[in-house]
Short mmCIF file of C-alpha atoms in Angstrom, two decimals:
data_model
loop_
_atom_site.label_atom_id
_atom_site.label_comp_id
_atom_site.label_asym_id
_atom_site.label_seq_id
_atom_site.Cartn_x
_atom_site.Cartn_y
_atom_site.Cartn_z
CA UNK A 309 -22.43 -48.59 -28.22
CA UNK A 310 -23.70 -46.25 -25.50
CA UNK A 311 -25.01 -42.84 -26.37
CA UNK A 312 -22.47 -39.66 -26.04
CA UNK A 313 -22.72 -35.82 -26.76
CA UNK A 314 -22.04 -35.22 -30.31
CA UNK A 315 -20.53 -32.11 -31.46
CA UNK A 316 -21.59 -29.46 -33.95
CA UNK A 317 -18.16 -30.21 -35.71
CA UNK A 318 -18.89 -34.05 -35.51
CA UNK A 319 -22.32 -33.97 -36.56
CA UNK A 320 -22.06 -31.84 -39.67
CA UNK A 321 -19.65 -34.05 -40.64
CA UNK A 322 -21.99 -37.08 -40.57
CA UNK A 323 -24.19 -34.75 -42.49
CA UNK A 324 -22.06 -34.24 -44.89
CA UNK A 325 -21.15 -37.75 -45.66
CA UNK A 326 -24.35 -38.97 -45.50
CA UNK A 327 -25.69 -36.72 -48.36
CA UNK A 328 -22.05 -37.49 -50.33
CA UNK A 329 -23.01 -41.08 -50.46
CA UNK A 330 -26.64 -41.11 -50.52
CA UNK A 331 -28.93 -40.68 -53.50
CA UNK A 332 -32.34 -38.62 -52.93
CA UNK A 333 -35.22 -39.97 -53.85
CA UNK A 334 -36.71 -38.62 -57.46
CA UNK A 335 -40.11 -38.11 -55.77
CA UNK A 336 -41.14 -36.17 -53.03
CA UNK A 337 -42.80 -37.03 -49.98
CA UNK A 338 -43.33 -36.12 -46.19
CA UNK A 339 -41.24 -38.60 -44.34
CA UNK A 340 -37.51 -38.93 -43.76
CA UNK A 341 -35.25 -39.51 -46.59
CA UNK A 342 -31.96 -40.94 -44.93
CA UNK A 343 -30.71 -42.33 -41.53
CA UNK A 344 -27.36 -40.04 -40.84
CA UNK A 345 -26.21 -41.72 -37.90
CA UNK A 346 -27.02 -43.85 -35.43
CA UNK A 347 -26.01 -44.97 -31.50
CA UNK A 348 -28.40 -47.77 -29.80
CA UNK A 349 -27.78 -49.34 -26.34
CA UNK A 350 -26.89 -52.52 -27.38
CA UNK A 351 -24.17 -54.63 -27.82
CA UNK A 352 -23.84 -55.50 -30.54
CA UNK A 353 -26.11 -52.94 -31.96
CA UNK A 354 -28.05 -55.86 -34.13
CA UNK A 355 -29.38 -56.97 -31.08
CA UNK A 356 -31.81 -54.59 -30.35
CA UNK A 357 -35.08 -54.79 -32.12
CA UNK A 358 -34.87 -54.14 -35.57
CA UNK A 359 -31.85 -52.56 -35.93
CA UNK A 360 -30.31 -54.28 -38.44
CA UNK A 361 -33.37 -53.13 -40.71
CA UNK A 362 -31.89 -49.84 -40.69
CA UNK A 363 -32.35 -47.36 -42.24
CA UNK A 364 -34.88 -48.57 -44.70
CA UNK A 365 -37.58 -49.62 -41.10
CA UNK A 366 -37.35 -45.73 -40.08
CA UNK A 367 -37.82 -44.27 -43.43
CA UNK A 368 -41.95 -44.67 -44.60
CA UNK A 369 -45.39 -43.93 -42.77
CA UNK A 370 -45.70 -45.21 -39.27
CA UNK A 371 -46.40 -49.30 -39.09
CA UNK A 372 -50.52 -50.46 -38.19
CA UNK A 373 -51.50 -50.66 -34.59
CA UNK A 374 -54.18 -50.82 -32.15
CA UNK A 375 -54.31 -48.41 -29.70
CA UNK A 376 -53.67 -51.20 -26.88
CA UNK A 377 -51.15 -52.93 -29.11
CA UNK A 378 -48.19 -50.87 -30.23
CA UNK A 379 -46.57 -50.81 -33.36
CA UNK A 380 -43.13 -53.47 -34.84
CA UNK A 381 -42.49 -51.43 -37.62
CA UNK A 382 -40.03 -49.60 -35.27
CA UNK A 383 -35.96 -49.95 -34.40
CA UNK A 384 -35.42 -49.92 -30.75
CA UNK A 385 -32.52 -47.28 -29.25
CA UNK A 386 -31.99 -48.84 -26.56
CA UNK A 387 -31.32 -46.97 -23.18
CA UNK A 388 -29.33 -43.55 -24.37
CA UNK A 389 -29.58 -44.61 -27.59
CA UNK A 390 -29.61 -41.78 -30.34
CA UNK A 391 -30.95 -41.72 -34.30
CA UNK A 392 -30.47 -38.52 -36.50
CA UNK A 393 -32.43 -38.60 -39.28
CA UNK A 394 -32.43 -36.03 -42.52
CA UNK A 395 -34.79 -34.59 -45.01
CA UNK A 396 -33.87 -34.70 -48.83
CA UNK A 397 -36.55 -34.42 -51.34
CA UNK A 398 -38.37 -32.14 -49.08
CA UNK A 399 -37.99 -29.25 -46.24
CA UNK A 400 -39.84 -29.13 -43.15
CA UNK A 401 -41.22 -25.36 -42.86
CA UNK A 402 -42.98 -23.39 -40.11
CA UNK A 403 -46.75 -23.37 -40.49
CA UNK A 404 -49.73 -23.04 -38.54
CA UNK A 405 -50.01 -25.38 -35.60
CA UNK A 406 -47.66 -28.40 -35.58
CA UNK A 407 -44.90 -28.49 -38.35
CA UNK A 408 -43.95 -32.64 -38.23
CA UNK A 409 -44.92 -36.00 -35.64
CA UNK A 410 -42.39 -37.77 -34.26
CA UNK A 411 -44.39 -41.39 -34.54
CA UNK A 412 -43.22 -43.72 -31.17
CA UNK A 413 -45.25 -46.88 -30.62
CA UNK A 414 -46.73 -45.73 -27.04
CA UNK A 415 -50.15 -47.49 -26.85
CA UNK A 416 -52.59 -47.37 -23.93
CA UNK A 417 -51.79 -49.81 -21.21
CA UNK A 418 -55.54 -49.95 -19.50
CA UNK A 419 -58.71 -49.53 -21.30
CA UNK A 420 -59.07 -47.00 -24.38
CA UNK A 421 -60.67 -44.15 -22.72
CA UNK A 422 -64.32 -43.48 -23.60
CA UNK A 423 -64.54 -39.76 -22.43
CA UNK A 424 -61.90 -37.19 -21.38
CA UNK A 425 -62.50 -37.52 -17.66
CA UNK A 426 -62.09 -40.74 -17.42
CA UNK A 427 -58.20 -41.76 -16.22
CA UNK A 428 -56.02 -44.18 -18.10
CA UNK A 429 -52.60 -45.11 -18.33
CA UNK A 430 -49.81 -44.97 -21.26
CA UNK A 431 -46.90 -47.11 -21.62
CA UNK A 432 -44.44 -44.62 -22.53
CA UNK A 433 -40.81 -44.25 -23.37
CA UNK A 434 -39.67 -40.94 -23.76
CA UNK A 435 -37.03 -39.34 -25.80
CA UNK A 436 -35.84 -36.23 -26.56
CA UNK A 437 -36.27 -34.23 -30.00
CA UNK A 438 -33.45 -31.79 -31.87
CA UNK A 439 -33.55 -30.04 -35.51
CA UNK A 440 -31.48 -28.27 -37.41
CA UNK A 441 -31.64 -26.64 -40.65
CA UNK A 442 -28.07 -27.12 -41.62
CA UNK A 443 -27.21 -29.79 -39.74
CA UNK A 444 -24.55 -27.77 -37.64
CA UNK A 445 -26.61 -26.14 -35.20
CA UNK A 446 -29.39 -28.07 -33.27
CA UNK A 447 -32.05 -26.95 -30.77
CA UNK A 448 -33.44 -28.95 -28.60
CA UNK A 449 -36.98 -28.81 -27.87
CA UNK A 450 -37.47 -27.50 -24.20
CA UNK A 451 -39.26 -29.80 -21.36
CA UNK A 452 -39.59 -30.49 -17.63
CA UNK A 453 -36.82 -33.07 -16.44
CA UNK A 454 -38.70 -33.49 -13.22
CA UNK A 455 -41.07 -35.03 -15.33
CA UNK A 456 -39.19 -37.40 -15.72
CA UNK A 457 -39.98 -39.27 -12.30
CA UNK A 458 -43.34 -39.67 -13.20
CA UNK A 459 -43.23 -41.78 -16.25
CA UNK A 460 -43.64 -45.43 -14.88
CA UNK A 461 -41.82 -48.88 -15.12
CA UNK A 462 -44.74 -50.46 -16.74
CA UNK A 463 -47.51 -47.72 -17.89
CA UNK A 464 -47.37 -43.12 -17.05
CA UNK A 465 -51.03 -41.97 -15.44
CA UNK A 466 -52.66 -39.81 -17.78
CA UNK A 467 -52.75 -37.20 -15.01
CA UNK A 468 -48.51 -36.78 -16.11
CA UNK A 469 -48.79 -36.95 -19.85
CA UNK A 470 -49.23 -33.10 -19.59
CA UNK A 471 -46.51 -32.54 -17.64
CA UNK A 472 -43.97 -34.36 -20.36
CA UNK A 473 -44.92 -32.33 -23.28
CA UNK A 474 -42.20 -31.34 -25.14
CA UNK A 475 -40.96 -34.78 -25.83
CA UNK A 476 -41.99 -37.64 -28.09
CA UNK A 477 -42.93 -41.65 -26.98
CA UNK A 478 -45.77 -40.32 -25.28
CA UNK A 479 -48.69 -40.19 -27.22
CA UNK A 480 -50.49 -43.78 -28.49
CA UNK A 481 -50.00 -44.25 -31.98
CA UNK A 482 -52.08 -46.60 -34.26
CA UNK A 483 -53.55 -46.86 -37.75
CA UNK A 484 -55.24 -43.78 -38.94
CA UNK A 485 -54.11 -40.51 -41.25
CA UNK A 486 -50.93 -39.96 -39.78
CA UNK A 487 -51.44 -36.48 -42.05
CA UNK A 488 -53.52 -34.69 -39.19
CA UNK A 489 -51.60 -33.86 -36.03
CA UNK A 490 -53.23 -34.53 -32.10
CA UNK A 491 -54.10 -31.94 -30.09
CA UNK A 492 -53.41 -33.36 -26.59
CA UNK A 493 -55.59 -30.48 -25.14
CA UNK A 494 -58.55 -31.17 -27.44
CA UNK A 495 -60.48 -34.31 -27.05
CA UNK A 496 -61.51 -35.83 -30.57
CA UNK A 497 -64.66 -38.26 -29.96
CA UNK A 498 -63.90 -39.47 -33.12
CA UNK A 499 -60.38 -40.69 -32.77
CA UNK A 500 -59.59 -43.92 -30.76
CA UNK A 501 -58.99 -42.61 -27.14
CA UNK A 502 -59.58 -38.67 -27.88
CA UNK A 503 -56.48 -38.97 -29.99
CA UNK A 504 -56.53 -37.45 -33.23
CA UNK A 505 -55.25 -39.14 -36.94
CA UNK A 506 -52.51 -41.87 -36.00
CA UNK A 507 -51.71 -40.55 -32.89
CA UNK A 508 -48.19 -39.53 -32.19
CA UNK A 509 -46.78 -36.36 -30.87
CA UNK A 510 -46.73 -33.12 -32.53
CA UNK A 511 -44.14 -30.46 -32.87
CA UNK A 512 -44.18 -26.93 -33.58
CA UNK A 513 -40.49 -25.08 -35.30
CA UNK A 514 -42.28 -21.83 -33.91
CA UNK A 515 -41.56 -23.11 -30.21
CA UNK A 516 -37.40 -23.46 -31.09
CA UNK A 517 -37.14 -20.34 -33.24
CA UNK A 518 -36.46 -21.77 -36.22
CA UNK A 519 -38.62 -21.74 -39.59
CA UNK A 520 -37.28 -24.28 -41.96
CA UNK A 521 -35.84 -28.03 -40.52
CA UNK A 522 -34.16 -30.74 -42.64
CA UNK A 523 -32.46 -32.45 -39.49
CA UNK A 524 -34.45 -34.31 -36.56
CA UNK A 525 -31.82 -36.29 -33.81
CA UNK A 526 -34.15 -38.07 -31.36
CA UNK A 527 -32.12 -39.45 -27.86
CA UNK A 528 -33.77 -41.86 -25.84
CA UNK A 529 -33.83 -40.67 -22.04
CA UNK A 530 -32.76 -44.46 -20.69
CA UNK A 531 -35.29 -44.66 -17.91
CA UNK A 532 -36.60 -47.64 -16.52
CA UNK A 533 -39.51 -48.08 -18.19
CA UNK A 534 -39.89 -52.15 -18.11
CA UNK A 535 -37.78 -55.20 -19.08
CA UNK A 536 -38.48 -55.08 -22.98
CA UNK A 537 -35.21 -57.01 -23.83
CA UNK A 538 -34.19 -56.01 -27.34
CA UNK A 539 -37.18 -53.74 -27.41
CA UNK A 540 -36.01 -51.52 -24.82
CA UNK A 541 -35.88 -47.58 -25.19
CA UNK A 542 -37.34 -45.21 -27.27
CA UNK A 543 -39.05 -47.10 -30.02
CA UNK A 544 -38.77 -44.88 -33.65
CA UNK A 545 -41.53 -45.94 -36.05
CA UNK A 546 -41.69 -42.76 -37.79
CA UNK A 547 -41.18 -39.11 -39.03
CA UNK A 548 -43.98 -37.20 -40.45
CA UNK A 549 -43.82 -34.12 -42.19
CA UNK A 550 -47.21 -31.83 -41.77
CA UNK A 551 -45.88 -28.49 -43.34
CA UNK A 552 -43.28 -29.19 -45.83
CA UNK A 553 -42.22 -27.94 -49.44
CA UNK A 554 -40.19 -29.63 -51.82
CA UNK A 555 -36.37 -29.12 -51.73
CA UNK A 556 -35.19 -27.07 -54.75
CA UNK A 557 -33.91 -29.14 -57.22
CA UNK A 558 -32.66 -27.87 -60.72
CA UNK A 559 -34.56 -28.00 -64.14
CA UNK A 560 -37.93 -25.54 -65.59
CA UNK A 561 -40.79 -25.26 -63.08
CA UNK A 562 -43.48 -23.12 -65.25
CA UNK A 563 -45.62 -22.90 -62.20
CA UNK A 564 -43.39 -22.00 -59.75
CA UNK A 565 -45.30 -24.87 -57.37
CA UNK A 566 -41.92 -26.09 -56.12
CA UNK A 567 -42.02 -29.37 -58.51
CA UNK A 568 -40.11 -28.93 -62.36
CA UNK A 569 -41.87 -29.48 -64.76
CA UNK A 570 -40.75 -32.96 -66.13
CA UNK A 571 -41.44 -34.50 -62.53
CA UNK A 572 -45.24 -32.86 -62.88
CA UNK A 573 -44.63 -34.88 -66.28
CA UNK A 574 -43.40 -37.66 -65.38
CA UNK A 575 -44.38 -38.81 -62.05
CA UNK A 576 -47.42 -36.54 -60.98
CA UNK A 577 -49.71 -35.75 -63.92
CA UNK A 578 -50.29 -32.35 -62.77
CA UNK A 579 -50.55 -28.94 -64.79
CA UNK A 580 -47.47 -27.32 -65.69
CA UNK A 581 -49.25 -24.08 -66.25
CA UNK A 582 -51.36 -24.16 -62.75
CA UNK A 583 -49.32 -24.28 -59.48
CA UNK A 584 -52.51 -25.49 -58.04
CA UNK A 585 -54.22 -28.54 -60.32
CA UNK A 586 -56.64 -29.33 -58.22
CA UNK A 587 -57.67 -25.90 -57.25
CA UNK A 588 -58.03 -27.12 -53.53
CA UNK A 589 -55.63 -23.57 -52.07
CA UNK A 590 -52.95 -25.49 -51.54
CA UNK A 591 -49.75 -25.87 -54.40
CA UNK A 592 -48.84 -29.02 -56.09
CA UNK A 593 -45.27 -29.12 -54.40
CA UNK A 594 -46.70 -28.77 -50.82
CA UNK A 595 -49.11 -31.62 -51.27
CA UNK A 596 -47.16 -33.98 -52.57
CA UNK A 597 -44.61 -32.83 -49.67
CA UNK A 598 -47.47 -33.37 -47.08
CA UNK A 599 -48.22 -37.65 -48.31
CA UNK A 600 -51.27 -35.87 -50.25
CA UNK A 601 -52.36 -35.75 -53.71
CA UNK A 602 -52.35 -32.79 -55.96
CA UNK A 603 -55.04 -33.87 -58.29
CA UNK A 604 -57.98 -34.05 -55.60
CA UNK A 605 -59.14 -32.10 -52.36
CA UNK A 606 -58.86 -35.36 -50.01
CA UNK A 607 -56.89 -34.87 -47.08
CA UNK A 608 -56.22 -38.79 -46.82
CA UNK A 609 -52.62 -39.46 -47.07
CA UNK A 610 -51.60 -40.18 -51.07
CA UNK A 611 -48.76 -41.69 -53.33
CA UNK A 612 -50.09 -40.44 -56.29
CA UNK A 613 -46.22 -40.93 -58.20
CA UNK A 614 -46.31 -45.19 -56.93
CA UNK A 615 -43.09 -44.33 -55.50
CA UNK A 616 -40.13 -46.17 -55.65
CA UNK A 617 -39.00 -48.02 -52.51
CA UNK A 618 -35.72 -46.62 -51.75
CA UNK A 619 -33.27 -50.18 -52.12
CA UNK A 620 -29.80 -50.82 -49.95
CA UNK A 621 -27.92 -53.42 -50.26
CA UNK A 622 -25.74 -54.78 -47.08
CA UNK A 623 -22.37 -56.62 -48.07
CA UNK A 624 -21.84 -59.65 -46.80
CA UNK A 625 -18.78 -61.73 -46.02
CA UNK A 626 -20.60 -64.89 -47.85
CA UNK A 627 -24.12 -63.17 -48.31
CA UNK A 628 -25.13 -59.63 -49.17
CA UNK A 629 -28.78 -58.50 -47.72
CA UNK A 630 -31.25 -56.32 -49.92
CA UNK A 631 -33.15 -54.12 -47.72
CA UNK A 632 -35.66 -51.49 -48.46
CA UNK A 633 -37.72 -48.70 -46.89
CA UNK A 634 -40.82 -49.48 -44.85
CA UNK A 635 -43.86 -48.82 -46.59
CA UNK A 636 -46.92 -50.66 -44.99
CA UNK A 637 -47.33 -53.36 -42.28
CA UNK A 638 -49.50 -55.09 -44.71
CA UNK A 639 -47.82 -54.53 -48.01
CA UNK A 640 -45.87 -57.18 -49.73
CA UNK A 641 -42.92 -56.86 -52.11
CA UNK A 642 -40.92 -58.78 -55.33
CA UNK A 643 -37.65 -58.21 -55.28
CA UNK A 644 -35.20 -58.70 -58.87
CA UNK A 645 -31.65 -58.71 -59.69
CA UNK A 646 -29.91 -58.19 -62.93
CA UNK A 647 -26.51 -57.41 -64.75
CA UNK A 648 -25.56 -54.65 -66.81
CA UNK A 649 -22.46 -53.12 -67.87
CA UNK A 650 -21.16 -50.01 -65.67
CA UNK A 651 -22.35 -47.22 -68.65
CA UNK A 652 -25.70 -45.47 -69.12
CA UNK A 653 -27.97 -47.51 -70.82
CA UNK A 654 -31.38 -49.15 -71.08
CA UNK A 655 -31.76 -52.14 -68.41
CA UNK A 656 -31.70 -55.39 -69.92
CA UNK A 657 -34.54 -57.73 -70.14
CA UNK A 658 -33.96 -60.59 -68.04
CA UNK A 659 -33.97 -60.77 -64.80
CA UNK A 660 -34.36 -63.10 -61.66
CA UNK A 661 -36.67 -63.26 -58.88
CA UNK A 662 -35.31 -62.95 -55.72
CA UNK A 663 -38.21 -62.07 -53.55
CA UNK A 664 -41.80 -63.48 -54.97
CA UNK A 665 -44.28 -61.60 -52.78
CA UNK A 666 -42.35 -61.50 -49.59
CA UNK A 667 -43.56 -60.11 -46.44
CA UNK A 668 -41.57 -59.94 -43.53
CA UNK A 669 -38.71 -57.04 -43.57
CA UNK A 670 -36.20 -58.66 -41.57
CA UNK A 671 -32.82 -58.35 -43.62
CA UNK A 672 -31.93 -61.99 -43.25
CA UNK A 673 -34.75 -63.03 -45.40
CA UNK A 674 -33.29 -61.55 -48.32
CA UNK A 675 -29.93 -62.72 -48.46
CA UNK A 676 -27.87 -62.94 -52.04
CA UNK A 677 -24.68 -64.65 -52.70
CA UNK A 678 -24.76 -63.22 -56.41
CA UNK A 679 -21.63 -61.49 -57.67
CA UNK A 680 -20.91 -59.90 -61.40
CA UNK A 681 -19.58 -61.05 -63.85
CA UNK A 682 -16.09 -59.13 -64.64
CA UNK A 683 -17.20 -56.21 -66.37
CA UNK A 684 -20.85 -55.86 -64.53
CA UNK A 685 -22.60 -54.66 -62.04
CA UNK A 686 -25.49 -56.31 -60.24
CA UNK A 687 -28.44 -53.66 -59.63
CA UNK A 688 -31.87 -54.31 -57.72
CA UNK A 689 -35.40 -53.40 -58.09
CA UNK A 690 -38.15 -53.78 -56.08
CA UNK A 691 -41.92 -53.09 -56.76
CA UNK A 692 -44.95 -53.71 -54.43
CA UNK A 693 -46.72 -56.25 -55.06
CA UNK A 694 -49.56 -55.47 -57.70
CA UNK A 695 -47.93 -52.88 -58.90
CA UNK A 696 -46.89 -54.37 -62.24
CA UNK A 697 -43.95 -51.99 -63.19
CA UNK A 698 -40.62 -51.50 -61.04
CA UNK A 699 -41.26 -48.00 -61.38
CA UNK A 700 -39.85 -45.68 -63.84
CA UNK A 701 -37.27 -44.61 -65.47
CA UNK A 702 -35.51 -41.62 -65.61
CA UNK A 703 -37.42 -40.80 -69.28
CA UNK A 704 -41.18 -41.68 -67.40
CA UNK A 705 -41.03 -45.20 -69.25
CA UNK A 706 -42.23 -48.20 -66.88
CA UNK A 707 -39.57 -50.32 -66.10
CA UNK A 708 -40.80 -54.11 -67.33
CA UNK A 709 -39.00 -57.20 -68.02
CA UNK A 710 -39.33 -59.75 -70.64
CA UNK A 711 -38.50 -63.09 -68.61
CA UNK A 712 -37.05 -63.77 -65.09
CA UNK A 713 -40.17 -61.50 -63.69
CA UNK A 714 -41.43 -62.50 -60.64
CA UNK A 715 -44.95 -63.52 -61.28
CA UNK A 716 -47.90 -61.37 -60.83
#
C-alpha cells in the first residue's frame, strides 16, 4: 500500500471504529493507547520491519539504544508510509514548553559530540506530525520543505538539523527518561551528545493552536535516505506524553485529581481525600498521565499500578498469534491461555503456559492452534516476568492460578 491523502470524513471514521472495537486500558499512562490506522510502503505491508507487530510494537516507552546505534523496537513506514495513532486513558493538554515526543530511532552517524561546536552528523528520516482533538480536524505542524534537500542519503550535517525543526526522525534517541523533553537550542553536558532525557523530538500544541490532542498521524516524507530494505522510512518507536491528564471516565473521584476513587483504590494506593498524595505540586491524575508516580517527588519515569500489557490476538487460517504491547527491550514475558464460559464470572484455575519467559516480540513466536470448546471462549493473559500476578481484576484481587502456571 502506498500512502494517500485521507479525508476528514474518512479519518473520523477510522476513529470511530477504532474506539467501537477497542477496549481502553483500566490504567492510565503517557503513551499511545491504540493504532487507528495504518499505510506502510510495502508490499505486502508485513514486509517492512516490524509491521506485523502492530499495534502492540508502537504502543509502550521508546525501545534501549545507544546514541550511535538506533533503536528495533520500532515498525518501519516505509517511503509515504502513514500511522495514526490515538489517546484513550489519557489527553494530551497544552503546558509549558513541549506537550508530547514523537520517539524515531535517529542516532548519530559520526562520533557523539563532546561540545556544542563541534560538527557531527545524524542519520535521519523525517516525517511529518498531525493532531487532532476529535479526530476530524488535523493540523499539521508547520516546517521548511526546502529543508528537505538537505537531509542526506546516508547521515544530515548538524549544521541542517535546525533548519528541519518542525518535524520528527531527527533527533538521536537512546535509553534515558524519555519523561524530560530536548531542547535542541540548549546544550545539556549531561546528556549523551547535548541531547537531553531519551532524546527524541519535542512538540509544542501552543505552535498549532490547539490546547488538548488525543490524535497524532505521523507521514513519512519518502526521501532517499539509504537502502534500509524493510527498514526503510520513518522508523516509529514511540509516543510520549509530557503534559497530559487522565481522560474522564465515570464513577466518584473525592479529590477531584482526575483518577475515581476505586482506581486510587485499586491500582494506585493514593489518597482519596488529597488530590496531591505526595504533596510534590503536581495532582495524582497528571502524574500517573506523565509515566510518573504519585506517591513520591522523583521525576524518573514510573508504573506504580504494574500495568497490564494490553493483549491482541491475530486469527489465523491454521494458527492464531498473541501479541502484546511493547514494554522494554529487556523485559521478558509468560504468556497463558484458558477456557471459560461466555458469562461474568471468576477465571478458572487452570491454565496453560504458552510463553515461559519469552523474549523476542516477533508475532510468529507466539503462535496458537487452540480453539474452544463449544460453549467457551479462550482468553489470554500475560504478566512480565517476575511479576507473580497477571494483574488484577476488576475487584483489585490478583489474578493467580492454581496449576498450568508458567513457572516463576
Amino acid at each position: 500500500m502506498r500512502s494517500r491523502l485521507l479525508r476528514p470524513a474518512l479519518l473520523a471514521s477510522l476513529v470511530a471504529l477504532a474506539l467501537a472495537s477497542n477496549l481502553e486500558a483500566r490504567t492510565v499512562d503517557c503513551f499511545a493507547d491504540q493504532v487507528v490506522a495504518f499505510s506502510v510502503g510495502f508490499s505486502p505491508p508485513e514486509a517492512g520491519l516490524r509491521v506485523s507487530e502492530l499495534p502492540g510494537i508502537v504502543l509502550g516507552p521508546p525501545g534501549d539504544s545507544l546514541p550511535n546505534t538506533g533503536s528495533t523496537s520500532t515498525v518501519s513506514l516505509g517511503h509515504n508510509g502513514w500511522i495514526l495513532l490515538a489517546f484513550t486513558d489519557n489527553v494530551i493538554v497544552d503546558g509549558p514548553g513541549p506537550d508530547f515526543i514523537v520517539f524515531e530511532n535517529a542516532f548519530f552517524k559520526t562520533s557523539v559530540p563532546a561540545d556544542p561546536n563541534q560538527p557531527y552528523s545524524v542519520f535521519a528520516e523525517p516525517g511529518k506530525v498531525a493532531v487532532s482533538a476529535d479526530g476530524v480536524t488535523f493540523v499539521e505542524y508547520p516546517y521548511d520543505p526546502s529543508a528537505l534537500a538537505l537531509v542526506g542519503q546516508d547521515a544530515t550535517p548538524s549544521s541542517a538539523l535546525p533548519l528541519l525543526r518542525g518535524l520528527a526522525g531527527i533527533t538521536p534517541t537512546f535509553t534515558g527518561n524519555y519523561t524530560l523533553p530536548d531542547d535542541p537550542d540548549l546544550w545539556d553536558p549531561n546528556g549523551s551528545g547535548g541531547v537531553s532525557g531519551a532524546g527524541g523530538d519535542a512538540f509544542d500544541l501552543a505552535t498549532v493552536g490547539l490546547t488538548q490532542a488525543r490524535y497524532i498521524l505521523i507521514t513519512d516524507l519518502g526521501l532517499a535516505t539509504g537502502f534500509a530494505g524493510a527498514a526503510e522510512g520513518f522508523d516509529l518507536d514511540s509516543v510520549v506524553a509530557l503534559h497530559s491528564i487522565p481522560a474522564p471516565t465515570a464513577g466518584p473521584d473525592t479529590d477531584g485529581d482526575g483518577l475515581p476513587d476505586v482506581d486510587e483504590t485499586v491500582w494506585y494506593g493514593t489518597d482519596l481525600a488529597l488530590a496531591d498524595t505526595d504533596g510534590d505540586g503536581t495532582p495524582d491524575g497528571e502524574e500517573v498521565a506523565r509515566c510518573r508516580s504519585p506517591l513520591t517527588s522523583s521525576i524518573a519515569p514510573s508504573f506504580v499500578a504494574q500495568l497490564d500489557p494490553i493483549v491482541s490476538l491475530v486469527p489465523g487460517s491454521t494458527d492464531s498469534y498473541v501479541k502484546w504491547n511493547f514494554v522494554s527491550s529487556t523485559t521478558t514475558y509468560d504468556v497463558v491461555r484458558g477456557e471459560l464460559a461466555p458469562t461474568a464470572g471468576p477465571l478458572p484455575s487452570d491454565v496453560v503456559c504458552l510463553e515461559d519467559n519469552s523474549f523476542n516480540l516477533t508475532t510468529f513466536d507466539h503462535p496458537d492452534a487452540a480453539v474452544p470448546t463449544p460453549g467457551r471462549v479462550l482468553f489470554y493473559l500475560v504478566r512480565f516476568r517476575g511479576q507473580g500476578s497477571y494483574g488484577k481484576s476488576s475487584t483489585g484481587q490478583p489474578r493467580t492460578f492454581a496449576s498450568g502456571d508458567c513457572p516463576p
